[in-house]
mmCIF file of C-alpha atoms in Angstrom:
data_model
loop_
_atom_site.group_PDB
_atom_site.id
_atom_site.type_symbol
_atom_site.label_atom_id
_atom_site.label_comp_id
_atom_site.label_asym_id
_atom_site.label_seq_id
_atom_site.Cartn_x
_atom_site.Cartn_y
_atom_site.Cartn_z
ATOM 1 C CA UNK A 1 -1.468 -16.474 12.234
ATOM 2 C CA UNK A 2 -2.411 -13.703 14.657
ATOM 3 C CA UNK A 3 -3.384 -10.251 13.435
ATOM 4 C CA UNK A 4 -0.264 -7.908 12.515
ATOM 5 C CA UNK A 5 2.155 -10.886 12.213
ATOM 6 C CA UNK A 6 1.812 -10.485 8.603
ATOM 7 C CA UNK A 7 2.452 -6.816 8.546
ATOM 8 C CA UNK A 8 5.800 -7.097 10.562
ATOM 9 C CA UNK A 9 6.962 -9.994 8.409
ATOM 10 C CA UNK A 10 6.508 -7.733 5.349
ATOM 11 C CA UNK A 11 7.988 -4.781 7.174
ATOM 12 C CA UNK A 12 10.902 -6.670 7.873
ATOM 13 C CA UNK A 13 11.573 -7.776 4.244
ATOM 14 C CA UNK A 14 11.356 -4.544 2.822
ATOM 15 C CA UNK A 15 13.629 -3.488 5.411
ATOM 16 C CA UNK A 16 16.371 -5.943 4.101
ATOM 17 C CA UNK A 17 15.610 -5.319 0.199
ATOM 18 C CA UNK A 18 16.009 -1.532 0.841
ATOM 19 C CA UNK A 19 19.490 -1.941 2.830
ATOM 20 C CA UNK A 20 20.582 -4.133 -0.147
ATOM 21 C CA UNK A 21 19.447 -1.028 -2.530
ATOM 22 C CA UNK A 22 17.236 -3.505 -4.672
ATOM 23 C CA UNK A 23 14.509 -0.351 -4.566
ATOM 24 C CA UNK A 24 17.274 2.263 -5.671
ATOM 25 C CA UNK A 25 15.658 2.836 -8.891
ATOM 26 C CA UNK A 26 12.369 3.733 -7.650
ATOM 27 C CA UNK A 27 13.256 5.651 -5.058
ATOM 28 C CA UNK A 28 15.657 7.832 -7.123
ATOM 29 C CA UNK A 29 12.571 8.393 -9.538
ATOM 30 C CA UNK A 30 10.467 9.380 -6.344
ATOM 31 C CA UNK A 31 12.999 11.698 -5.229
ATOM 32 C CA UNK A 32 13.909 9.521 -2.139
ATOM 33 C CA UNK A 33 17.237 8.532 -0.429
ATOM 34 C CA UNK A 34 17.990 4.836 0.746
ATOM 35 C CA UNK A 35 18.543 6.507 4.292
ATOM 36 C CA UNK A 36 15.179 8.392 4.169
ATOM 37 C CA UNK A 37 13.435 4.948 3.156
ATOM 38 C CA UNK A 38 15.048 2.921 5.899
ATOM 39 C CA UNK A 39 14.085 5.139 8.207
ATOM 40 C CA UNK A 40 10.329 5.344 7.381
ATOM 41 C CA UNK A 41 10.192 1.494 6.743
ATOM 42 C CA UNK A 42 11.969 1.433 10.750
ATOM 43 C CA UNK A 43 9.288 3.853 12.044
ATOM 44 C CA UNK A 44 6.386 1.916 10.652
ATOM 45 C CA UNK A 45 7.959 -1.309 12.384
ATOM 46 C CA UNK A 46 8.559 -0.090 15.530
ATOM 47 C CA UNK A 47 5.165 1.683 15.895
ATOM 48 C CA UNK A 48 3.854 -1.539 14.730
ATOM 49 C CA UNK A 49 5.696 -3.650 17.092
ATOM 50 C CA UNK A 50 4.834 -1.697 20.090
ATOM 51 C CA UNK A 51 1.175 -0.763 19.042
ATOM 52 C CA UNK A 52 1.565 2.933 19.502
ATOM 53 C CA UNK A 53 -2.008 4.405 19.552
ATOM 54 C CA UNK A 54 -3.624 7.524 20.446
ATOM 55 C CA UNK A 55 -6.988 7.998 22.559
ATOM 56 C CA UNK A 56 -9.100 10.863 21.649
ATOM 57 C CA UNK A 57 -12.479 9.708 23.037
ATOM 58 C CA UNK A 58 -12.954 6.465 25.707
ATOM 59 C CA UNK A 59 -14.236 4.548 22.630
ATOM 60 C CA UNK A 60 -12.217 5.960 19.861
ATOM 61 C CA UNK A 61 -8.397 4.620 19.513
ATOM 62 C CA UNK A 62 -6.274 5.600 16.625
ATOM 63 C CA UNK A 63 -3.071 3.414 15.303
ATOM 64 C CA UNK A 64 0.364 5.774 14.609
ATOM 65 C CA UNK A 65 1.492 2.731 12.338
ATOM 66 C CA UNK A 66 -1.837 1.843 11.086
ATOM 67 C CA UNK A 67 -3.609 5.446 10.240
ATOM 68 C CA UNK A 68 -1.499 8.274 11.092
ATOM 69 C CA UNK A 69 1.989 7.102 9.118
ATOM 70 C CA UNK A 70 -0.034 5.741 6.064
ATOM 71 C CA UNK A 71 -2.092 9.287 5.775
ATOM 72 C CA UNK A 72 1.408 11.315 6.477
ATOM 73 C CA UNK A 73 3.047 9.473 3.744
ATOM 74 C CA UNK A 74 0.362 9.758 1.438
ATOM 75 C CA UNK A 75 0.512 13.728 1.977
ATOM 76 C CA UNK A 76 4.510 13.594 1.004
ATOM 77 C CA UNK A 77 3.362 11.557 -2.213
ATOM 78 C CA UNK A 78 0.772 14.175 -2.795
ATOM 79 C CA UNK A 79 3.465 17.006 -2.843
ATOM 80 C CA UNK A 80 5.253 14.522 -5.781
ATOM 81 C CA UNK A 81 2.462 14.445 -7.779
ATOM 82 C CA UNK A 82 1.809 16.303 -11.173
ATOM 83 C CA UNK A 83 0.234 19.887 -10.289
ATOM 84 C CA UNK A 84 -2.459 19.356 -12.584
ATOM 85 C CA UNK A 85 -3.422 15.817 -11.569
ATOM 86 C CA UNK A 86 -3.195 16.252 -7.787
ATOM 87 C CA UNK A 87 -6.935 16.779 -7.015
ATOM 88 C CA UNK A 88 -7.896 14.139 -9.921
ATOM 89 C CA UNK A 89 -5.842 11.087 -7.822
ATOM 90 C CA UNK A 90 -7.356 12.853 -4.411
ATOM 91 C CA UNK A 91 -10.682 11.881 -5.635
ATOM 92 C CA UNK A 92 -9.919 8.567 -7.495
ATOM 93 C CA UNK A 93 -8.230 7.737 -3.888
ATOM 94 C CA UNK A 94 -11.136 8.438 -2.194
ATOM 95 C CA UNK A 95 -13.654 6.687 -4.450
ATOM 96 C CA UNK A 96 -11.302 3.576 -4.245
ATOM 97 C CA UNK A 97 -11.529 4.051 -0.714
ATOM 98 C CA UNK A 98 -15.187 3.979 -0.453
ATOM 99 C CA UNK A 99 -15.115 0.922 -2.948
ATOM 100 C CA UNK A 100 -12.664 -0.907 -0.592
ATOM 101 C CA UNK A 101 -14.882 -0.077 2.386
ATOM 102 C CA UNK A 102 -18.070 -1.415 0.532
ATOM 103 C CA UNK A 103 -15.812 -4.773 -0.524
ATOM 104 C CA UNK A 104 -15.019 -5.373 3.036
ATOM 105 C CA UNK A 105 -18.890 -4.625 4.340
ATOM 106 C CA UNK A 106 -19.772 -6.993 1.459
ATOM 107 C CA UNK A 107 -17.674 -9.709 2.540
ATOM 108 C CA UNK A 108 -18.750 -9.269 6.193
ATOM 109 C CA UNK A 109 -22.267 -9.101 5.543
ATOM 110 C CA UNK A 110 -22.085 -12.193 3.347
ATOM 111 C CA UNK A 111 -19.391 -14.380 3.999
ATOM 112 C CA UNK A 112 -19.859 -16.971 1.264
ATOM 113 C CA UNK A 113 -18.507 -14.278 -1.034
ATOM 114 C CA UNK A 114 -15.144 -15.117 0.719
ATOM 115 C CA UNK A 115 -13.547 -17.451 -1.645
ATOM 116 C CA UNK A 116 -10.118 -16.745 -0.485
ATOM 117 C CA UNK A 117 -8.346 -14.759 2.445
ATOM 118 C CA UNK A 118 -9.880 -11.378 3.005
ATOM 119 C CA UNK A 119 -6.060 -10.369 3.872
ATOM 120 C CA UNK A 120 -5.661 -10.846 0.202
ATOM 121 C CA UNK A 121 -8.803 -10.112 -1.795
ATOM 122 C CA UNK A 122 -8.933 -6.753 -0.532
ATOM 123 C CA UNK A 123 -5.144 -6.142 -1.225
ATOM 124 C CA UNK A 124 -5.505 -7.514 -4.756
ATOM 125 C CA UNK A 125 -8.790 -5.540 -5.879
ATOM 126 C CA UNK A 126 -6.604 -2.144 -4.298
ATOM 127 C CA UNK A 127 -3.742 -2.799 -6.374
ATOM 128 C CA UNK A 128 -5.452 -3.800 -9.448
ATOM 129 C CA UNK A 129 -7.218 -0.254 -9.275
ATOM 130 C CA UNK A 130 -4.206 1.424 -8.767
ATOM 131 C CA UNK A 131 -2.446 -0.245 -11.421
ATOM 132 C CA UNK A 132 -5.417 0.353 -13.468
ATOM 133 C CA UNK A 133 -5.525 4.217 -12.950
ATOM 134 C CA UNK A 134 -1.885 5.460 -13.406
ATOM 135 C CA UNK A 135 1.172 3.976 -14.686
ATOM 136 C CA UNK A 136 3.544 5.719 -12.515
ATOM 137 C CA UNK A 137 4.522 4.202 -9.732
ATOM 138 C CA UNK A 138 4.276 6.865 -7.173
ATOM 139 C CA UNK A 139 0.517 7.740 -8.079
ATOM 140 C CA UNK A 140 0.128 4.084 -7.611
ATOM 141 C CA UNK A 141 1.658 3.921 -4.206
ATOM 142 C CA UNK A 142 0.301 7.252 -3.539
ATOM 143 C CA UNK A 143 -3.595 5.667 -4.152
ATOM 144 C CA UNK A 144 -2.414 2.766 -1.937
ATOM 145 C CA UNK A 145 -1.313 4.607 1.131
ATOM 146 C CA UNK A 146 -4.820 6.636 0.545
ATOM 147 C CA UNK A 147 -7.526 4.468 -0.390
ATOM 148 C CA UNK A 148 -6.583 1.523 2.285
ATOM 149 C CA UNK A 149 -6.606 3.453 5.591
ATOM 150 C CA UNK A 150 -9.543 5.333 4.282
ATOM 151 C CA UNK A 151 -11.378 2.406 3.743
ATOM 152 C CA UNK A 152 -10.406 1.441 7.285
ATOM 153 C CA UNK A 153 -11.345 4.199 8.727
ATOM 154 C CA UNK A 154 -15.082 3.798 7.150
ATOM 155 C CA UNK A 155 -15.147 0.387 8.075
ATOM 156 C CA UNK A 156 -13.913 1.172 11.716
ATOM 157 C CA UNK A 157 -16.590 4.015 12.383
ATOM 158 C CA UNK A 158 -19.156 1.319 10.924
ATOM 159 C CA UNK A 159 -17.897 -1.274 13.455
ATOM 160 C CA UNK A 160 -18.348 2.009 15.875
ATOM 161 C CA UNK A 161 -22.020 1.879 15.531
ATOM 162 C CA UNK A 162 -22.405 -2.162 16.100
ATOM 163 C CA UNK A 163 -19.815 -2.418 18.937
ATOM 164 C CA UNK A 164 -19.653 1.085 20.401
ATOM 165 C CA UNK A 165 -15.888 1.235 20.118
ATOM 166 C CA UNK A 166 -13.653 2.088 17.341
ATOM 167 C CA UNK A 167 -10.106 1.389 16.636
ATOM 168 C CA UNK A 168 -8.645 2.698 13.455
ATOM 169 C CA UNK A 169 -5.718 1.068 11.887
ATOM 170 C CA UNK A 170 -5.658 -1.898 14.029
ATOM 171 C CA UNK A 171 -3.457 -4.973 13.332
ATOM 172 C CA UNK A 172 -6.128 -6.514 10.556
ATOM 173 C CA UNK A 173 -5.423 -3.147 9.101
ATOM 174 C CA UNK A 174 -1.845 -3.422 9.371
ATOM 175 C CA UNK A 175 -1.900 -6.904 7.171
ATOM 176 C CA UNK A 176 -3.988 -5.355 4.617
ATOM 177 C CA UNK A 177 -1.771 -2.489 4.079
ATOM 178 C CA UNK A 178 1.199 -3.863 3.666
ATOM 179 C CA UNK A 179 -0.115 -7.105 1.784
ATOM 180 C CA UNK A 180 -1.154 -4.400 -0.803
ATOM 181 C CA UNK A 181 2.114 -2.798 -0.857
ATOM 182 C CA UNK A 182 3.922 -6.367 -1.246
ATOM 183 C CA UNK A 183 1.719 -7.333 -4.035
ATOM 184 C CA UNK A 184 2.365 -3.707 -5.810
ATOM 185 C CA UNK A 185 6.086 -4.542 -5.314
ATOM 186 C CA UNK A 186 5.986 -7.942 -6.716
ATOM 187 C CA UNK A 187 4.152 -6.687 -9.881
ATOM 188 C CA UNK A 188 6.389 -3.894 -10.281
ATOM 189 C CA UNK A 189 9.194 -5.781 -10.248
ATOM 190 C CA UNK A 190 7.823 -8.204 -12.584
ATOM 191 C CA UNK A 191 6.922 -5.687 -14.954
ATOM 192 C CA UNK A 192 10.643 -3.884 -14.820
ATOM 193 C CA UNK A 193 12.093 -7.563 -15.112
ATOM 194 C CA UNK A 194 9.841 -8.183 -18.257
ATOM 195 C CA UNK A 195 10.729 -4.845 -19.441
ATOM 196 C CA UNK A 196 14.510 -5.701 -19.246
ATOM 197 C CA UNK A 197 14.163 -9.056 -20.920
ATOM 198 C CA UNK A 198 12.162 -7.716 -24.089
ATOM 199 C CA UNK A 199 15.029 -4.979 -24.209
ATOM 200 C CA UNK A 200 17.696 -7.169 -24.189
ATOM 201 C CA UNK A 201 16.055 -9.805 -26.513
ATOM 202 C CA UNK A 202 15.506 -6.782 -28.970
ATOM 203 C CA UNK A 203 19.122 -5.441 -28.597
ATOM 204 C CA UNK A 204 20.073 -9.264 -29.575
ATOM 205 C CA UNK A 205 17.756 -9.283 -32.472
ATOM 206 C CA UNK A 206 19.063 -5.779 -33.547
ATOM 207 C CA UNK A 207 22.787 -6.996 -33.330
ATOM 208 C CA UNK A 208 22.464 -10.344 -35.273
ATOM 209 C CA UNK A 209 20.452 -8.313 -38.194
ATOM 210 C CA UNK A 210 23.527 -5.977 -38.118
ATOM 211 C CA UNK A 211 25.941 -8.888 -38.398
ATOM 212 C CA UNK A 212 24.112 -10.140 -41.142
#
């Protein structure tokens, strides 16, 4: 599968799920309407499909959907964080980004450690870190949208020193970001379903005790 194809497929899936209203509960807690979420994902999809890039220097190119849009979304999520913890989460997100960069560098210098596809090893580490830091879904998404593009920025600068060219937010970075978002969505959906089952089981037990 070519780089970037996985990201486009995941974006299409999210577009369908949002349109069907599956994510309305999460968006309501975040203060986002369904139409706004559809517009954001559609913008990501269009920019990814056409590969819009900005060139600042002859050797530096920045992808709109791979770098600029994730940082803009992270900034919006940052504005909705609790005021007392905003700076803490920014520092934590930066630390996660540096750790992910180091992990990618380690896999690049020693490919033997890549026991699995890197497209999933890095997202798994990012999602695990986000779930460990906070129980808030908004904070978790903020950490993902900050740490993964930051790690790609650092890795692109590292490649710039080696090859003389720098593409920030390339198709491979798209795959890493959206693989992490999809994995986070699966974890969040599984956790929500487990909570519903436990609640249903608790209510059923209490009703049976009352009847007795």
